[in-house]
Amino acid sequence: MRSPGRPSGQTRGTAGRTCGGRWNEELADEAADDGGDASEEIAAITARRELELPEPSDELAKDLLVHDASWLREVRDLLWDERQLIFYGPPGTGKTYLAQKLAEFLGGGPEQVKLVQFHPSYAYEDFFEGFRPQEDPETRQVAFRLTAGPLRELADLASSEGNRHVPHFLIVDEINRANLAKVFGELYFLLEYRNKSVRLTYSGDDFALPPNLFVIGTMNTADRSIALVDAAMRRRFAFVELSPRTEPTKGMLRRWLAAKEHGSEPADLLDALNRRIADPDFQIGPSYLMKPGVYREGGMERAWRTKILPLLEEYHYGDDVKVEQQYGLASLRDAIAPPPA
């Protein structure tokens, strides 16, 4: 299952992917030099290649501010085994960013990645397929026509000839904000049984999810507790926590500050803040302090007042807690100040 990843930054298309560590164009050029047909050689190379996920490198871990490439390799292995995975944690922990960058690396580029965001009114017809009004450009009349959603489009692309060895990724942002049973419908079965097919509700086609289609979801635990996710969903997805309590999120801000040559005070303040928040689902992620505006004059105070404290006021709504005194910058700076000599 393990396979060498291509060099960081490579984003060639399907025809340019490596076979045995070499670019398909290189092999085709050799075939042409030997008097062979280059296009036939590329077709033969594509036909005999197998699906694989490249192994994350130390360079990728450094780019993503992850503490250890072995953590990324474990995520890659979970995706290979389960085909579906969810990053969950409180806001600001980099779930969506990490999902996108990892999918682009494993899939070979952004053209193999599609992102959708769930919301309370999202339905099966939006996600997979359904009848939607469309205007005829000639008659200007409106009629309902069967329209493919993002999952159907990506599944058709992944299962097309020449793409079956190429990993494709669907990223579902805020996956727990929709009625999952309503959105997935009969696809629940296919998430668990990739070698089976089902009869679709609208088109009536027999459909199976291709093995080279992977799903990465993100789940904000401050928005809705992970405990509310039903057993069917838990069984079909691997769950990976991104929390300020543990790596890779725990030290992410310090690594970012070191790379940007900023001082360590923001990381010290964030650690002191999270030690005062009892519920781990409401701890504050590092993304709030990883923006250039925070490091302009007055930026830290502005970000704290307009981004972080409002979250904590909502968390303590109805409680007898003075948020400014408990979590304000002045209080935290006093806490992390070294004792007088």
PDB file of C-alpha atoms in Angstrom, residues 43-198:
ATOM      1  CA  ALA A  43      -2.562   4.273 -22.797  1.00  0.00           C
ATOM      2  CA  ALA A  44      -0.786   1.022 -21.927  1.00  0.00           C
ATOM      3  CA  ILE A  45       0.925   2.633 -18.921  1.00  0.00           C
ATOM      4  CA  THR A  46      -2.393   4.023 -17.642  1.00  0.00           C
ATOM      5  CA  ALA A  47      -4.170   0.700 -18.079  1.00  0.00           C
ATOM      6  CA  ARG A  48      -1.703  -1.267 -15.981  1.00  0.00           C
ATOM      7  CA  ARG A  49      -1.343   1.211 -13.146  1.00  0.00           C
ATOM      8  CA  GLU A  50      -3.003   0.581  -9.804  1.00  0.00           C
ATOM      9  CA  LEU A  51      -4.650   2.933  -7.352  1.00  0.00           C
ATOM     10  CA  GLU A  52      -2.298   4.181  -4.646  1.00  0.00           C
ATOM     11  CA  LEU A  53      -1.937   7.035  -2.191  1.00  0.00           C
ATOM     12  CA  PRO A  54       1.499   8.684  -1.975  1.00  0.00           C
ATOM     13  CA  GLU A  55       3.267   8.652   1.359  1.00  0.00           C
ATOM     14  CA  PRO A  56       3.378  12.051   3.117  1.00  0.00           C
ATOM     15  CA  SER A  57       6.881  13.369   3.463  1.00  0.00           C
ATOM     16  CA  ASP A  58       8.685  15.381   6.128  1.00  0.00           C
ATOM     17  CA  GLU A  59       8.576  18.344   3.740  1.00  0.00           C
ATOM     18  CA  LEU A  60       4.772  18.142   3.579  1.00  0.00           C
ATOM     19  CA  ALA A  61       4.565  17.966   7.376  1.00  0.00           C
ATOM     20  CA  LYS A  62       6.699  21.109   7.602  1.00  0.00           C
ATOM     21  CA  ASP A  63       4.544  22.919   5.044  1.00  0.00           C
ATOM     22  CA  LEU A  64       1.358  22.008   6.954  1.00  0.00           C
ATOM     23  CA  LEU A  65       2.927  22.837  10.370  1.00  0.00           C
ATOM     24  CA  VAL A  66       2.346  19.244  11.503  1.00  0.00           C
ATOM     25  CA  HIS A  67       4.675  18.044  14.235  1.00  0.00           C
ATOM     26  CA  ASP A  68       5.543  14.680  12.649  1.00  0.00           C
ATOM     27  CA  ALA A  69       5.083  13.148   9.197  1.00  0.00           C
ATOM     28  CA  SER A  70       4.079   9.871  10.882  1.00  0.00           C
ATOM     29  CA  TRP A  71       0.807  11.532  11.933  1.00  0.00           C
ATOM     30  CA  LEU A  72       0.060  12.350   8.292  1.00  0.00           C
ATOM     31  CA  ARG A  73       0.970   8.804   7.296  1.00  0.00           C
ATOM     32  CA  GLU A  74      -1.503   7.440   9.819  1.00  0.00           C
ATOM     33  CA  VAL A  75      -4.231   9.669   8.341  1.00  0.00           C
ATOM     34  CA  ARG A  76      -3.287   8.415   4.876  1.00  0.00           C
ATOM     35  CA  ASP A  77      -3.542   4.801   6.086  1.00  0.00           C
ATOM     36  CA  LEU A  78      -6.948   5.468   7.676  1.00  0.00           C
ATOM     37  CA  LEU A  79      -8.198   6.903   4.403  1.00  0.00           C
ATOM     38  CA  TRP A  80      -6.900   3.898   2.506  1.00  0.00           C
ATOM     39  CA  ASP A  81      -8.571   1.444   4.887  1.00  0.00           C
ATOM     40  CA  GLU A  82     -11.892   3.240   5.443  1.00  0.00           C
ATOM     41  CA  ARG A  83     -12.219   5.519   2.373  1.00  0.00           C
ATOM     42  CA  GLN A  84     -14.013   8.036   4.665  1.00  0.00           C
ATOM     43  CA  LEU A  85     -12.587  10.178   7.465  1.00  0.00           C
ATOM     44  CA  ILE A  86     -13.725  13.105   9.631  1.00  0.00           C
ATOM     45  CA  PHE A  87     -11.532  15.753  11.243  1.00  0.00           C
ATOM     46  CA  TYR A  88     -13.340  17.010  14.354  1.00  0.00           C
ATOM     47  CA  GLY A  89     -12.548  19.625  16.934  1.00  0.00           C
ATOM     48  CA  PRO A  90     -13.319  23.146  18.181  1.00  0.00           C
ATOM     49  CA  PRO A  91     -13.241  26.170  15.864  1.00  0.00           C
ATOM     50  CA  GLY A  92      -9.940  27.500  14.598  1.00  0.00           C
ATOM     51  CA  THR A  93      -8.051  24.195  14.610  1.00  0.00           C
ATOM     52  CA  GLY A  94      -7.389  24.120  10.859  1.00  0.00           C
ATOM     53  CA  LYS A  95      -9.705  21.249   9.950  1.00  0.00           C
ATOM     54  CA  THR A  96     -10.769  22.516   6.525  1.00  0.00           C
ATOM     55  CA  TYR A  97      -7.321  23.798   5.581  1.00  0.00           C
ATOM     56  CA  LEU A  98      -5.668  20.516   6.509  1.00  0.00           C
ATOM     57  CA  ALA A  99      -8.337  18.497   4.681  1.00  0.00           C
ATOM     58  CA  GLN A 100      -7.850  20.516   1.486  1.00  0.00           C
ATOM     59  CA  LYS A 101      -4.052  20.473   1.477  1.00  0.00           C
ATOM     60  CA  LEU A 102      -3.836  16.780   2.343  1.00  0.00           C
ATOM     61  CA  ALA A 103      -6.402  15.882  -0.333  1.00  0.00           C
ATOM     62  CA  GLU A 104      -4.511  17.885  -2.948  1.00  0.00           C
ATOM     63  CA  PHE A 105      -1.280  16.100  -2.050  1.00  0.00           C
ATOM     64  CA  LEU A 106      -2.790  12.620  -2.018  1.00  0.00           C
ATOM     65  CA  GLY A 107      -4.848  13.240  -5.156  1.00  0.00           C
ATOM     66  CA  GLY A 108      -2.074  14.910  -7.118  1.00  0.00           C
ATOM     67  CA  GLY A 109      -3.557  18.397  -7.382  1.00  0.00           C
ATOM     68  CA  PRO A 110      -6.621  20.596  -6.803  1.00  0.00           C
ATOM     69  CA  GLU A 111      -8.332  19.316  -9.956  1.00  0.00           C
ATOM     70  CA  GLN A 112      -9.023  16.023  -8.147  1.00  0.00           C
ATOM     71  CA  VAL A 113     -10.620  17.749  -5.118  1.00  0.00           C
ATOM     72  CA  LYS A 114     -14.191  19.069  -4.738  1.00  0.00           C
ATOM     73  CA  LEU A 115     -15.481  20.865  -1.624  1.00  0.00           C
ATOM     74  CA  VAL A 116     -19.079  21.248  -0.465  1.00  0.00           C
ATOM     75  CA  GLN A 117     -20.425  22.746   2.761  1.00  0.00           C
ATOM     76  CA  PHE A 118     -23.420  21.263   4.534  1.00  0.00           C
ATOM     77  CA  HIS A 119     -26.100  23.407   6.184  1.00  0.00           C
ATOM     78  CA  PRO A 120     -29.497  22.686   7.796  1.00  0.00           C
ATOM     79  CA  SER A 121     -31.443  22.916   4.509  1.00  0.00           C
ATOM     80  CA  TYR A 122     -28.993  20.773   2.513  1.00  0.00           C
ATOM     81  CA  ALA A 123     -30.653  17.665   1.052  1.00  0.00           C
ATOM     82  CA  TYR A 124     -30.044  14.556  -1.045  1.00  0.00           C
ATOM     83  CA  GLU A 125     -31.117  16.445  -4.162  1.00  0.00           C
ATOM     84  CA  ASP A 126     -28.377  19.039  -3.555  1.00  0.00           C
ATOM     85  CA  PHE A 127     -25.710  16.474  -2.726  1.00  0.00           C
ATOM     86  CA  PHE A 128     -26.247  13.629  -5.195  1.00  0.00           C
ATOM     87  CA  GLU A 129     -28.992  14.134  -7.778  1.00  0.00           C
ATOM     88  CA  GLY A 130     -32.507  15.498  -8.114  1.00  0.00           C
ATOM     89  CA  PHE A 131     -34.906  17.320 -10.387  1.00  0.00           C
ATOM     90  CA  ARG A 132     -34.198  21.023 -10.703  1.00  0.00           C
ATOM     91  CA  PRO A 133     -35.776  23.809 -12.772  1.00  0.00           C
ATOM     92  CA  GLN A 134     -33.811  24.640 -15.902  1.00  0.00           C
ATOM     93  CA  GLU A 135     -34.599  27.175 -18.618  1.00  0.00           C
ATOM     94  CA  ASP A 136     -34.461  26.137 -22.259  1.00  0.00           C
ATOM     95  CA  PRO A 137     -32.135  28.670 -23.960  1.00  0.00           C
ATOM     96  CA  GLU A 138     -34.240  28.668 -27.148  1.00  0.00           C
ATOM     97  CA  THR A 139     -37.833  28.547 -25.965  1.00  0.00           C
ATOM     98  CA  ARG A 140     -37.164  30.241 -22.599  1.00  0.00           C
ATOM     99  CA  GLN A 141     -39.502  27.720 -21.019  1.00  0.00           C
ATOM    100  CA  VAL A 142     -38.668  26.238 -17.624  1.00  0.00           C
ATOM    101  CA  ALA A 143     -38.815  22.501 -17.028  1.00  0.00           C
ATOM    102  CA  PHE A 144     -37.611  20.193 -14.292  1.00  0.00           C
ATOM    103  CA  ARG A 145     -34.634  18.087 -15.340  1.00  0.00           C
ATOM    104  CA  LEU A 146     -32.545  15.498 -13.520  1.00  0.00           C
ATOM    105  CA  THR A 147     -29.392  17.270 -12.358  1.00  0.00           C
ATOM    106  CA  ALA A 148     -26.272  15.722 -10.868  1.00  0.00           C
ATOM    107  CA  GLY A 149     -24.947  17.035  -7.549  1.00  0.00           C
ATOM    108  CA  PRO A 150     -21.273  17.316  -6.528  1.00  0.00           C
ATOM    109  CA  LEU A 151     -20.968  13.710  -5.314  1.00  0.00           C
ATOM    110  CA  ARG A 152     -22.466  12.262  -8.513  1.00  0.00           C
ATOM    111  CA  GLU A 153     -20.254  14.490 -10.662  1.00  0.00           C
ATOM    112  CA  LEU A 154     -17.100  13.510  -8.797  1.00  0.00           C
ATOM    113  CA  ALA A 155     -18.041   9.804  -8.794  1.00  0.00           C
ATOM    114  CA  ASP A 156     -18.603   9.880 -12.569  1.00  0.00           C
ATOM    115  CA  LEU A 157     -15.260  11.627 -13.074  1.00  0.00           C
ATOM    116  CA  ALA A 158     -13.404   9.179 -10.812  1.00  0.00           C
ATOM    117  CA  SER A 159     -14.879   6.118 -12.557  1.00  0.00           C
ATOM    118  CA  SER A 160     -14.235   7.374 -16.096  1.00  0.00           C
ATOM    119  CA  GLU A 161     -11.708   5.611 -18.315  1.00  0.00           C
ATOM    120  CA  GLY A 162      -8.176   6.752 -17.572  1.00  0.00           C
ATOM    121  CA  ASN A 163      -9.063   8.078 -14.110  1.00  0.00           C
ATOM    122  CA  ARG A 164      -9.637   4.858 -12.201  1.00  0.00           C
ATOM    123  CA  HIS A 165      -6.096   4.784 -10.811  1.00  0.00           C
ATOM    124  CA  VAL A 166      -6.276   8.459  -9.750  1.00  0.00           C
ATOM    125  CA  PRO A 167      -7.486   9.279  -6.195  1.00  0.00           C
ATOM    126  CA  HIS A 168     -10.359  11.786  -6.094  1.00  0.00           C
ATOM    127  CA  PHE A 169     -11.472  13.560  -2.906  1.00  0.00           C
ATOM    128  CA  LEU A 170     -14.759  15.041  -1.783  1.00  0.00           C
ATOM    129  CA  ILE A 171     -14.400  17.386   1.201  1.00  0.00           C
ATOM    130  CA  VAL A 172     -17.605  17.927   3.176  1.00  0.00           C
ATOM    131  CA  ASP A 173     -17.163  20.988   5.360  1.00  0.00           C
ATOM    132  CA  GLU A 174     -19.364  21.241   8.488  1.00  0.00           C
ATOM    133  CA  ILE A 175     -20.656  17.724   7.874  1.00  0.00           C
ATOM    134  CA  ASN A 176     -22.643  17.644  11.145  1.00  0.00           C
ATOM    135  CA  ARG A 177     -24.756  20.717  10.305  1.00  0.00           C
ATOM    136  CA  ALA A 178     -27.097  18.822   7.977  1.00  0.00           C
ATOM    137  CA  ASN A 179     -29.537  15.956   8.502  1.00  0.00           C
ATOM    138  CA  LEU A 180     -27.106  13.250   7.435  1.00  0.00           C
ATOM    139  CA  ALA A 181     -29.678  10.494   6.937  1.00  0.00           C
ATOM    140  CA  LYS A 182     -31.648  12.852   4.666  1.00  0.00           C
ATOM    141  CA  VAL A 183     -28.592  13.937   2.702  1.00  0.00           C
ATOM    142  CA  PHE A 184     -26.990  10.536   2.147  1.00  0.00           C
ATOM    143  CA  GLY A 185     -30.115   8.432   1.641  1.00  0.00           C
ATOM    144  CA  GLU A 186     -29.229   5.058   0.121  1.00  0.00           C
ATOM    145  CA  LEU A 187     -25.595   6.207  -0.152  1.00  0.00           C
ATOM    146  CA  TYR A 188     -25.153   5.225   3.505  1.00  0.00           C
ATOM    147  CA  PHE A 189     -25.022   1.636   2.282  1.00  0.00           C
ATOM    148  CA  LEU A 190     -22.424   2.416  -0.372  1.00  0.00           C
ATOM    149  CA  LEU A 191     -20.115   4.155   2.085  1.00  0.00           C
ATOM    150  CA  GLU A 192     -19.697   0.831   3.864  1.00  0.00           C
ATOM    151  CA  TYR A 193     -19.916  -1.521   0.881  1.00  0.00           C
ATOM    152  CA  ARG A 194     -17.830  -0.066  -1.934  1.00  0.00           C
ATOM    153  CA  ASN A 195     -18.056  -3.306  -3.972  1.00  0.00           C
ATOM    154  CA  LYS A 196     -21.873  -3.223  -4.038  1.00  0.00           C
ATOM    155  CA  SER A 197     -24.389  -1.148  -5.997  1.00  0.00           C
ATOM    156  CA  VAL A 198     -27.858   0.230  -5.234  1.00  0.00           C
TER     157      VAL A 198
END
